[in-house]
Amino acid sequence: MAKLHHLGFPRIGNKRQLKFALEKFWGGELSEQQLQTTAADLRQQNWRDQQDLALDLYTAGDFSLYDQVLDASFLVGNIPQRAKQSGQDNSLDNYFRVARGRSQSQECCAGSHGHSGESQAGEMTKWFNTNYHYIVPEFDAQTTFSLNAEQLLLQIEELQQINKNVKPVIIGPVTYLWLGKEKDDSQKLALLPKLLEVYSELLALLAEKNITWVQIDEPVLVLEIPTQWQEALQSSYNKLGQSKVKLLLTTYFGELKNNLKLACELPVAGLHLDAVNAPHEIDLAIAYLGTDKILSLGIINACNIWKTDLNQTLNQLLPIHQKLQDKLWLAPSSSLLHVPIDLDNEQKLDYEVKSWLAFAVQKLQELSLIGRALNEGLASVEAAFTYNKLCIESRRQSQRVHKQNIKSKVLNITPELGQRKQNITQREALQQSYLNLPSYPTTTIGSFPQTSDIRQLRQAKRLGDINEEQYKKSIKESIKFCINEQDELGLDVLVHGEAERNDMVEYFGELLDGFVFTQFAWVQSYGSRCVKPPILFGDVSRPKAMTVEWSSYAQSLTEKKVKGMLTGPVTILNWSFVRDDQPLKTTCMQIALAIREEVLDLEKAGINIIQIDEAALREKLPLRRSQWQQYLNWAISAFRVCANGVDDKTQIHTHMCYSEFNDIIKAIAQMDADVITIETSRSDMELLDVFEEFSYPNGIGPGVYDIHSPNIPDVERMVSLMKKAALRIPAEQLWVNPDCGLKTRRWEEVKPALLNMVTAAKKLRAS
Ligand code: GLN
Ligand code: ZN
């Protein structure tokens, strides 16, 4: 009999209850007791969502008030010194002190997407290749560890009251150290023996609590790790493998490749493989594992929202099950944290598209069906399998998904489509001859403050309280206001302000064909922050112009140049739930062609400067560096296709919300945008070091105004930042602009800050 389990369940609640409770708690409206009650209720609800599925093991410890990596830091008593305030190291107060420096200061640029970066509290960064962000553990030579299992035990005991088969989940010691901030590997690894003491103590304690199986996550195994880290895995599990509990070592998000043998031979009781991402490693794993160990296969994709093809999966599993029998376990590929909770909440979703989808609850139902088909025979679940087949077929054949004309357009893309006619130096001269910009030209990144009036306006339109005409009139008023303000401030290149957009991806998704939107399909981005990505289900096309009316109107109001403002294909792709039935590259090219049409329409309408944001360009870089180039090749060609069809006179800008470019600078240069604006103000321009070695010929606007903070930067600071930039990049190439869009800021902050920025540019020109 194959056994069923999962690696973790979403914890925010199907109506984002955790988010709202946290925010009330932070705002002083909820007591700690009330917050904990909400948390316990959510765990109960998660349990109710699972109870009818007859899983063999129930997972405990997958709930977190903020972040599972931060929980791991508290579990092993690794709390940064500065956060220990109340004498009680493990207090909730200290927990949020480490967690939240970030969320107070970091109102993310686009308003809804997490970004990596630093803050007073714990630093935050991307969890492997997902859009989840964790709090980076901190280590130094003095770091000590001590076990603090209270929170974990609470979750275990709670679940044990309902079901005896409880499997706690913890992050493995090697992954935990790997994730830490300290760059020096040997320093981190020097901490391993001390850390293992705490893990041994924990496992012994769990054995006392009648725990048989412990899930221990070591996703480092899917990365290209140096030998000393492989050795660390070996020595760790030599030690932990001796404990009284059985260890299920879990890997996910990719193939194990040269770590496969190591992982299979570690002295643990079982191994979990991501069979969605590494199906061809199954056979080898079976051979390496020997006859005693459990093989858990992650057969349901835990990172996308599509229905599993149950019949196909069953066929794939039948021979494996034959061979392994009760040594075979089945689960989703990773934690379900990365998908929304329950499709049943979506009462307004297009019925047909809905029939192609599965969220966390439905994915566990699929798991349960496959388990029954294997254990009790297909007849026991015949109806469900037949229905699944219908859904899979309907998606495969749907004319809403597959549009031949779009597919052939992609097939007909030639390199010329992404090629400007002249090189950057020639273009620069040409553009300058009629743009007539001063040196150190000033501009902004696109959005201006999204006041409550603007938000109410969009809501009124959504609810049908105002008609299209009234809506347009009001948006135009806001554009007019925005243009007047910029004219008065003396900026050189103006923007319309993006009042019509609540989100830089959703806005375009709603106007393009091929997307649907949900009401409640939230996933956690970090802490209390959730995102609701559009669902990209079909071939993408642009029925009509999306931004031309706004940009041309803005241009009609001023003598200055107005920059058209678009979101790029890679960002639209990376911030959506994307179809899994064709290569990402193909989907990205379809978006690129649609955005290209918009670029050309803007140009036709007399917009001479067009910015195409690629805020999320890095987001889907593969976990293994050896695969980066492949990704970058198509990502960069998609950008080129969308941007480079314009006349050489038209100036293309792009924007990225970070400046960790060192490793991809060549790819960035290949985009061949005339100007790129990036985030740099916090790093004191040090992030521009890469430009000392790599001569980047195009224009660069290194952000001088940190828009994540309410502080108003003064003139001198901005002048000195730009002077630092000029040490690395020739002054003729420099632009002066904020780090990112201004939508989360208030006019009272933005006006003096931009006025200072304009003054700084004038000073720079004079010197
Ligand atoms: N143009 C967008 C804005 O200003 C860019 C946002 C982003 O880079 N995340 O809001
Ligand atoms: Zn940005």
Short mmCIF file of N, CA and C and ligand atoms in Angstrom, two decimals, residues 108-110 113 115 445-448 498 501 504 565-566 575 611 613 615 655-657 740-743, ligand 1:
data_model
loop_
_atom_site.label_atom_id
_atom_site.label_comp_id
_atom_site.label_asym_id
_atom_site.label_seq_id
_atom_site.Cartn_x
_atom_site.Cartn_y
_atom_site.Cartn_z
N CYS A 108 6.72 47.85 -0.79
CA CYS A 108 7.35 47.48 -2.05
C CYS A 108 6.91 48.40 -3.18
N CYS A 109 7.81 48.58 -4.09
CA CYS A 109 7.59 49.51 -5.20
C CYS A 109 6.27 49.28 -5.91
N ALA A 110 6.05 48.08 -6.36
CA ALA A 110 4.84 47.84 -7.12
C ALA A 110 3.66 47.63 -6.18
N HIS A 113 4.53 43.07 -4.59
CA HIS A 113 5.51 42.00 -4.80
C HIS A 113 6.65 42.13 -3.82
N HIS A 115 10.41 41.86 -2.48
CA HIS A 115 11.73 41.98 -3.09
C HIS A 115 12.75 41.67 -2.04
N ILE A 445 10.17 56.90 -12.23
CA ILE A 445 10.08 55.52 -12.72
C ILE A 445 8.68 55.17 -13.23
N GLY A 446 7.71 56.04 -12.98
CA GLY A 446 6.41 55.80 -13.59
C GLY A 446 5.22 56.16 -12.73
N SER A 447 5.10 55.52 -11.57
CA SER A 447 3.90 55.79 -10.79
C SER A 447 4.12 57.00 -9.88
N PHE A 448 3.01 57.72 -9.66
CA PHE A 448 2.98 58.79 -8.67
C PHE A 448 2.03 58.36 -7.55
N GLU A 498 0.40 56.65 -13.85
CA GLU A 498 -0.13 55.29 -13.64
C GLU A 498 -1.34 55.21 -12.69
N ARG A 501 -3.64 52.13 -12.81
CA ARG A 501 -3.14 50.77 -12.54
C ARG A 501 -3.10 50.49 -11.04
N MET A 504 1.22 46.56 -11.67
CA MET A 504 1.87 46.66 -12.98
C MET A 504 1.70 45.44 -13.87
N MET A 565 4.66 54.06 -20.63
CA MET A 565 5.03 53.20 -19.51
C MET A 565 4.39 51.81 -19.63
N LEU A 566 5.22 50.81 -19.83
CA LEU A 566 4.69 49.44 -20.02
C LEU A 566 5.40 48.45 -19.11
N TRP A 575 5.38 37.05 -12.82
CA TRP A 575 4.45 37.39 -11.74
C TRP A 575 3.04 36.86 -12.01
N GLN A 611 9.20 53.41 -21.74
CA GLN A 611 9.86 52.58 -20.73
C GLN A 611 9.15 51.24 -20.60
N ASP A 613 9.19 48.11 -18.16
CA ASP A 613 9.71 47.65 -16.88
C ASP A 613 9.98 46.16 -16.89
N ALA A 615 10.96 44.50 -13.87
CA ALA A 615 11.25 44.41 -12.44
C ALA A 615 11.54 42.98 -12.02
N HIS A 655 13.46 49.36 -16.66
CA HIS A 655 13.69 49.59 -15.22
C HIS A 655 13.72 48.27 -14.49
N MET A 656 14.64 48.14 -13.54
CA MET A 656 14.72 46.95 -12.70
C MET A 656 14.82 47.37 -11.25
N CYS A 657 14.17 46.57 -10.37
CA CYS A 657 14.06 46.98 -8.98
C CYS A 657 15.23 46.55 -8.13
N CYS A 740 12.61 53.64 -7.66
CA CYS A 740 11.47 52.89 -8.19
C CYS A 740 10.27 53.82 -8.26
N GLY A 741 9.09 53.26 -8.56
CA GLY A 741 7.88 54.06 -8.66
C GLY A 741 7.47 54.65 -7.31
N LEU A 742 6.64 55.70 -7.37
CA LEU A 742 6.32 56.47 -6.17
C LEU A 742 4.93 56.17 -5.64
N LYS A 743 4.32 55.08 -6.10
CA LYS A 743 2.90 54.87 -5.78
C LYS A 743 2.63 54.70 -4.29
N1 GLN B 1 6.58 51.71 -13.49
C1 GLN B 1 6.35 51.04 -12.26
C2 GLN B 1 6.05 52.04 -11.18
O1 GLN B 1 6.62 53.07 -11.17
C3 GLN B 1 7.54 50.21 -11.85
C4 GLN B 1 7.28 49.40 -10.61
C5 GLN B 1 8.35 48.39 -10.30
O2 GLN B 1 9.42 48.45 -10.82
N2 GLN B 1 8.09 47.45 -9.45
O3 GLN B 1 5.27 51.80 -10.31
#
